[in-house]
mmCIF file of C-alpha atoms in Angstrom:
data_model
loop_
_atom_site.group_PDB
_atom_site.id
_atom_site.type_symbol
_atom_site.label_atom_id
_atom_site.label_comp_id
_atom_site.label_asym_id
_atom_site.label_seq_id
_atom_site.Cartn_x
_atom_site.Cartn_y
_atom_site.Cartn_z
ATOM 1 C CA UNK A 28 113.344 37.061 110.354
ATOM 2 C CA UNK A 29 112.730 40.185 111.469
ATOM 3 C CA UNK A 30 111.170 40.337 115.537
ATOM 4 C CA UNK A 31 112.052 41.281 118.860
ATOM 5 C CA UNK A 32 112.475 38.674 121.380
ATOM 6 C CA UNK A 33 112.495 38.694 125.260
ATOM 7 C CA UNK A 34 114.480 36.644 127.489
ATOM 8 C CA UNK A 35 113.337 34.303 129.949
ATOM 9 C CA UNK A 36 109.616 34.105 128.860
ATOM 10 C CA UNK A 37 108.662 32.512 132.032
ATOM 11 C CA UNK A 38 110.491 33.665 135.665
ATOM 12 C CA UNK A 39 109.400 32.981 139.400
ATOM 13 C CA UNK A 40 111.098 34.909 141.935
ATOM 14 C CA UNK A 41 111.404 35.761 145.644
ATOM 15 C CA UNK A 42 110.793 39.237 146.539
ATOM 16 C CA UNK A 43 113.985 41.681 146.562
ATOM 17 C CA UNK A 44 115.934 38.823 144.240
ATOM 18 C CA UNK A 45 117.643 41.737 141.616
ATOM 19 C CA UNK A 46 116.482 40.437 137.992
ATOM 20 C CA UNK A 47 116.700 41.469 134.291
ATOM 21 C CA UNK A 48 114.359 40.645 131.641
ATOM 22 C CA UNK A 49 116.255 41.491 128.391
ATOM 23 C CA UNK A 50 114.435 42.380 125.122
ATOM 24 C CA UNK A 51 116.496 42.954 121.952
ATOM 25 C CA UNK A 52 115.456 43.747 118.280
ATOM 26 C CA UNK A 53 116.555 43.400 114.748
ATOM 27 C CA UNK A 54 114.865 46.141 112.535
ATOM 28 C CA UNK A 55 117.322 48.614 113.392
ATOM 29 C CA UNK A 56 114.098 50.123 115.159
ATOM 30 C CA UNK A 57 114.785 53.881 117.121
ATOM 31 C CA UNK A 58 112.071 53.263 119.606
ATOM 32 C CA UNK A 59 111.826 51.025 122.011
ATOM 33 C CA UNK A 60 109.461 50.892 125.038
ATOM 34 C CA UNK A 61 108.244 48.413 127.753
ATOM 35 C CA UNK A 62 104.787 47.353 129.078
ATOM 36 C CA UNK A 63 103.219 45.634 131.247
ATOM 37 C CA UNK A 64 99.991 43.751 131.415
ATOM 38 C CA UNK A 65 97.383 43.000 133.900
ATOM 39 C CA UNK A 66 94.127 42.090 134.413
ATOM 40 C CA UNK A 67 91.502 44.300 133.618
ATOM 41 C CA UNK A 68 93.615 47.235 132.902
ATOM 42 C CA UNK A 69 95.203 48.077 129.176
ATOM 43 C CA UNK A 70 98.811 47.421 128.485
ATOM 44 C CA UNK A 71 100.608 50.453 130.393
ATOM 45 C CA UNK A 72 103.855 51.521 129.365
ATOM 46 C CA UNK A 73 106.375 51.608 131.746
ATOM 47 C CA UNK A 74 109.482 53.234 130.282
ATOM 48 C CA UNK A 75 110.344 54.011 126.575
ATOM 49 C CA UNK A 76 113.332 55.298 124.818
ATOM 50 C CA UNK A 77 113.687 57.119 121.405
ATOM 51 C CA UNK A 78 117.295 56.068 120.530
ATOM 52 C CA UNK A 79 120.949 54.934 122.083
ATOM 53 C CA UNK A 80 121.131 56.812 125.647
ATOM 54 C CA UNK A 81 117.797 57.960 125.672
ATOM 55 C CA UNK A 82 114.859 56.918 128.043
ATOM 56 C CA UNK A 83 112.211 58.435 129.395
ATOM 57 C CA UNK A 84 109.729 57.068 131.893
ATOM 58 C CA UNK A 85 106.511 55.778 130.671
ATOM 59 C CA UNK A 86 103.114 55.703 132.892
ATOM 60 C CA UNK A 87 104.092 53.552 135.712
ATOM 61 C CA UNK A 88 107.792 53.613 135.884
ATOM 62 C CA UNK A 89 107.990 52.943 139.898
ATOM 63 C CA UNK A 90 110.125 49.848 141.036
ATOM 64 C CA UNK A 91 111.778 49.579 137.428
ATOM 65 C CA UNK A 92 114.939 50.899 135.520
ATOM 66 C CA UNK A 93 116.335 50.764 131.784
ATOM 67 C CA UNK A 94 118.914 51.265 130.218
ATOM 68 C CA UNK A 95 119.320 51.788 125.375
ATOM 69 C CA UNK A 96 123.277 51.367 125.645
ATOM 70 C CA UNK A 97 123.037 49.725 122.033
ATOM 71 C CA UNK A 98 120.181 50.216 119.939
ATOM 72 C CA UNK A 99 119.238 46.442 119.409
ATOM 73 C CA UNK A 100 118.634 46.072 123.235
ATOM 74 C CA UNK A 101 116.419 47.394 125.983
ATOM 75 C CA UNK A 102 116.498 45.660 128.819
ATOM 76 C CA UNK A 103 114.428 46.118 131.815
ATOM 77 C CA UNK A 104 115.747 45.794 135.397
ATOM 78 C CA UNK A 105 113.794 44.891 138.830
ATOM 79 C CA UNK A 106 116.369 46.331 141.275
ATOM 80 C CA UNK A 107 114.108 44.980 144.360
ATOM 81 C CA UNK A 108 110.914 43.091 142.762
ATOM 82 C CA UNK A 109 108.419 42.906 144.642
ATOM 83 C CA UNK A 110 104.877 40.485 144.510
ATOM 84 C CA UNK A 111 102.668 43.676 142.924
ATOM 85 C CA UNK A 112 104.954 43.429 140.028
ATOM 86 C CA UNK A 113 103.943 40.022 139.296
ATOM 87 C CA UNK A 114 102.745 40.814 135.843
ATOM 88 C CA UNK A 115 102.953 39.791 131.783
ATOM 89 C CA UNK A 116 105.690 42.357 130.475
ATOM 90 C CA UNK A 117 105.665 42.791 126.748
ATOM 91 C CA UNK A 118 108.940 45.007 125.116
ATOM 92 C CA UNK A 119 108.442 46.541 121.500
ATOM 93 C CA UNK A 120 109.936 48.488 119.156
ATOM 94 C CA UNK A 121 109.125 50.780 116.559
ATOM 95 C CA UNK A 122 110.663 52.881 113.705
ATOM 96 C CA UNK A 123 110.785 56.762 113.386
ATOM 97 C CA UNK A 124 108.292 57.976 111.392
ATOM 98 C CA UNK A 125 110.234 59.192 108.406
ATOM 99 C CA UNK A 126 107.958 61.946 106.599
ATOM 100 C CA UNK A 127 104.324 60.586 107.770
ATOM 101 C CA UNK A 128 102.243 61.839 110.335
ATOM 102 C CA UNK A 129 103.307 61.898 113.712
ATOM 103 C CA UNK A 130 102.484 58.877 116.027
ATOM 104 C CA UNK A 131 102.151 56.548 112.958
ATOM 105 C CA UNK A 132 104.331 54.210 113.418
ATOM 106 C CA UNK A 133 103.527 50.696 113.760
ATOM 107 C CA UNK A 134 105.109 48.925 117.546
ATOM 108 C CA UNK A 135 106.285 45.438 116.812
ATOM 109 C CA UNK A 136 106.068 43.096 120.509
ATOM 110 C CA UNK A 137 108.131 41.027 121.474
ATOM 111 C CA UNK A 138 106.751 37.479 123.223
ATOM 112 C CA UNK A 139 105.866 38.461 126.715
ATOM 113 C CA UNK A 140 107.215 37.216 129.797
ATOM 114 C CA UNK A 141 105.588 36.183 132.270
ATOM 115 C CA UNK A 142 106.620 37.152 136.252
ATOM 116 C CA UNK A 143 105.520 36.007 139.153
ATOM 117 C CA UNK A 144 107.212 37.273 142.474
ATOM 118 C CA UNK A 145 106.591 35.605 145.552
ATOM 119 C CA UNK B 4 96.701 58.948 132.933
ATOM 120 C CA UNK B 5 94.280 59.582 129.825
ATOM 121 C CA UNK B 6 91.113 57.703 129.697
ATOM 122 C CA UNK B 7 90.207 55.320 126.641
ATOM 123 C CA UNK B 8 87.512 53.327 126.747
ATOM 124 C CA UNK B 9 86.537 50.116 124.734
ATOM 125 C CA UNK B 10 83.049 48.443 124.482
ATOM 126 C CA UNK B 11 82.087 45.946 125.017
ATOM 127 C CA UNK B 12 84.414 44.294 127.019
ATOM 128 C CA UNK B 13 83.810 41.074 126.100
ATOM 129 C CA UNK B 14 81.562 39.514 122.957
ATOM 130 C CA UNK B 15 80.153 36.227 122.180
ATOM 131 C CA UNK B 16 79.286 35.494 118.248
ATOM 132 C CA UNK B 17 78.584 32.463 116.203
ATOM 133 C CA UNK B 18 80.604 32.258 113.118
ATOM 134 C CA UNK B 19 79.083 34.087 109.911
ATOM 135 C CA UNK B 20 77.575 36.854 112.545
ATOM 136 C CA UNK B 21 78.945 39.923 111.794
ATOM 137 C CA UNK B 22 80.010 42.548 114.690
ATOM 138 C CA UNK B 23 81.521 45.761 116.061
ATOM 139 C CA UNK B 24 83.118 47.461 119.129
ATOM 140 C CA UNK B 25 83.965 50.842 119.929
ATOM 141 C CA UNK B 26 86.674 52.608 121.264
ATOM 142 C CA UNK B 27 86.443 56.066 123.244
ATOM 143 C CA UNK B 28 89.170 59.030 123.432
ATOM 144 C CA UNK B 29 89.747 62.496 124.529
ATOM 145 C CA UNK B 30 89.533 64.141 121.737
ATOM 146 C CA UNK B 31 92.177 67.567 122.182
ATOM 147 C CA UNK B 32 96.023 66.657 121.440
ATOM 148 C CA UNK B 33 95.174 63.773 119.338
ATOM 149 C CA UNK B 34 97.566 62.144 116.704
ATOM 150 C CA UNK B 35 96.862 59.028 115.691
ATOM 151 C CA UNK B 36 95.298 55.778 116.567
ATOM 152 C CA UNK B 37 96.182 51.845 116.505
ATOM 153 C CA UNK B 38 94.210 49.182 116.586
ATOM 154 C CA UNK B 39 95.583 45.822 117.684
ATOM 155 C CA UNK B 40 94.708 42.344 117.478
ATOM 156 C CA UNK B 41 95.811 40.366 120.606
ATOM 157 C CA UNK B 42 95.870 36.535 120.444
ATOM 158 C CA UNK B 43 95.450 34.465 123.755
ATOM 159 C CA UNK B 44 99.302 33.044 124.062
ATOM 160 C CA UNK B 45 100.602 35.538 121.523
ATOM 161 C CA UNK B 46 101.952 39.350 121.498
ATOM 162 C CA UNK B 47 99.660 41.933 119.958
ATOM 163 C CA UNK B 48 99.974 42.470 115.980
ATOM 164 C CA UNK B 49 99.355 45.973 114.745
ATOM 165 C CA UNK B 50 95.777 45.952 112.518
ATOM 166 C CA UNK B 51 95.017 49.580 111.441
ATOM 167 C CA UNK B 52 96.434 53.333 112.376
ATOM 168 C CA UNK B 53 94.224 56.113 111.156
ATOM 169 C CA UNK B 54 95.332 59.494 111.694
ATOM 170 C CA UNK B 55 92.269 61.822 110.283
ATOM 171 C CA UNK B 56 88.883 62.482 110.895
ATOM 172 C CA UNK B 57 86.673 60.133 108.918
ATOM 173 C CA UNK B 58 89.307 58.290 108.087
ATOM 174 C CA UNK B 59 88.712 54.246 106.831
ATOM 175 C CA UNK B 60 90.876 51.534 106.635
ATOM 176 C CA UNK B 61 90.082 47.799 105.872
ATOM 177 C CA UNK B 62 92.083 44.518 105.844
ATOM 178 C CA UNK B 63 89.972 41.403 104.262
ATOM 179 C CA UNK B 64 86.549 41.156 106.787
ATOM 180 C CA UNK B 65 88.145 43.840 109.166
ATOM 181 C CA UNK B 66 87.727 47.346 109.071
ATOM 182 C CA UNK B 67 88.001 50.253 110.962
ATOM 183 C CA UNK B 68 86.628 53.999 111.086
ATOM 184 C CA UNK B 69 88.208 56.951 112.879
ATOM 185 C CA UNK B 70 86.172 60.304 113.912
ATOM 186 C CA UNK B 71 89.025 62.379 115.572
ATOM 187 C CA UNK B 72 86.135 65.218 116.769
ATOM 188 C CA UNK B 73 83.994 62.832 119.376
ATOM 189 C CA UNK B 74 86.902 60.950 119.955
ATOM 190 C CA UNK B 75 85.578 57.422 118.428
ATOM 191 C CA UNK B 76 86.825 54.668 116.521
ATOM 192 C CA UNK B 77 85.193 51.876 115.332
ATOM 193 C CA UNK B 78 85.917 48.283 114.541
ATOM 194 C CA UNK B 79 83.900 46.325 112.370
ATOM 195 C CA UNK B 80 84.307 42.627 111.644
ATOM 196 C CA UNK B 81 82.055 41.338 108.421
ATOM 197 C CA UNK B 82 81.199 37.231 109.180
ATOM 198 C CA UNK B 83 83.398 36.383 111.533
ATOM 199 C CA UNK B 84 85.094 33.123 111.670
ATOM 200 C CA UNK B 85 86.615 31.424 114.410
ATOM 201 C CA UNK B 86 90.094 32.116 113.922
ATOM 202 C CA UNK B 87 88.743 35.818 114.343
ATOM 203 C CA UNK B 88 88.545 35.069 117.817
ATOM 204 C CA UNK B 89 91.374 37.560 120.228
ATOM 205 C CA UNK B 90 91.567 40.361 122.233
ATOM 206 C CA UNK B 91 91.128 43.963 120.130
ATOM 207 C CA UNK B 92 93.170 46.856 121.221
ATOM 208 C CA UNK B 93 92.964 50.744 120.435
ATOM 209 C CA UNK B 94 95.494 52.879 121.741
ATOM 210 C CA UNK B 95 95.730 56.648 120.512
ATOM 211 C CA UNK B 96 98.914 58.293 120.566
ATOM 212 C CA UNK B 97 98.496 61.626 122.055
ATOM 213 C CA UNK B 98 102.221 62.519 121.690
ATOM 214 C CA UNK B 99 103.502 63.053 117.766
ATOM 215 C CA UNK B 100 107.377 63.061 119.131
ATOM 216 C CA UNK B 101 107.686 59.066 120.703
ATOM 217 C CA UNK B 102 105.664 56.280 120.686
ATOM 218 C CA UNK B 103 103.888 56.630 123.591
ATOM 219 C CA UNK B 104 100.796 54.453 123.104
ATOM 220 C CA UNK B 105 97.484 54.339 125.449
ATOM 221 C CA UNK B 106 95.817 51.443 125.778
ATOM 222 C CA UNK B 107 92.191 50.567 126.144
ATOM 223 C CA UNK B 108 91.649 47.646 128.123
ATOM 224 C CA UNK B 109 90.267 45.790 124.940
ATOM 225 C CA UNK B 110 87.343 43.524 123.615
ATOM 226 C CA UNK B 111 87.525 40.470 123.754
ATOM 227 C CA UNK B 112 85.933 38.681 120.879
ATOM 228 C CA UNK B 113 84.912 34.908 120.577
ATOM 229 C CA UNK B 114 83.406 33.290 117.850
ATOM 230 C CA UNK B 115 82.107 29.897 117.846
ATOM 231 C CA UNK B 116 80.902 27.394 115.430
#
């Protein structure tokens, strides 16, 4: 079945505890990207990558780091987390629009986790 | 940080009732736009992307027009039913070269018997 999945789903933390929330995919997808969710504001991305050793940093990249090493996997790394992450992180990925319009293509999501840092 | 808008934030129907919401853009740089459907408990499933002005797309009692001049796109939903019931999304892409998505803050749409 094709889907992206994200590992733990669920994680309480103490502040500056070092964590990783992997996400990993199995369409063979190019892009990849993570977001995270709170309330009253949109999903905002936090960092994205277009293939294997490439990332770029979304709209609120601050306190977070990625690495694409393979291109099933994306995961996302709290070095120092702090309580104003405490958030619902969604990762998905997407495949490179081949010949359409720019922008077109279609982001698959993973689960969500949920965070909470105390 | 661009700006997109969605109205209203939340709506209350009764099944059969048919509805719509809007979703506001800037309208220079523009590519494309997605509409999502977001489940409570569940990750957001792609609905519609429109790319051109006047464009139209429809799945079953949903549909969805685009006008890329105003910077507006509207979702309609023909009787709704309960299991219509979710958070909607729009996020244009104003970037052709990644999949950098922005994200209204959604409508969220019940329907009850």
């Amino acid at each position: 079945e094709a889907q992206v999945t994200q590992n733990p789903r669920y994680l309480i933390t103490v502040t500056g505890k070092k964590l990783t929330v992997t996400c990993s995919q199995n369409m063979n997808h190019e892009y990849m990207s993570w977001y995270r969710q709170d309330p009253g504001l949109g999903l905002r991305q936090i960092y994205y990558s277009m293939n294997v050793e490439v990332t770029d940093k979304g709209d609120v990249p601050e306190g977070y780091k990625v690495s694409r090493k393979e291109k099933r996997n994306f995961p996302l790394i709290l070095e120092s987390p702090s309580p104003n992450q405490t958030s619902l992180y969604f990762c998905a990925s997407s495949l490179r629009p081949r010949g359409g319009p720019a922008g077109t293509d279609t982001q698959y999501f993973g689960p969500g986790t949920r965070l909470t840092v105390l | 940080i661009l700006n997109v808008e969605q109205s209203p934030q939340s709506l209350h129907v009764q099944e059969g009732d048919s509805t719509n919401f809007t979703c506001s853009f800037p309208s220079s740089n523009f590519y494309a736009l997605h509409w999502y459907r977001w489940e409570t408990a569940k990750s957001p499933e792609a609905l519609f992307v429109m790319t051109l002005n006047g464009d139209e797309k429809k799945k079953g009692r949903i549909s969805a027009t685009l006008n890329t001049k105003e910077g507006y796109s509207y979702l309609y939903i023909k009787g709704s039913q309960p299991e219509d019931s979710a958070t909607y999304l729009c996020a244009p892409t104003f970037d052709g070269t990644a999949s950098k998505l922005t994200f209204g803050t959604g409508t969220r749409l019940q329907v009850t018997l």
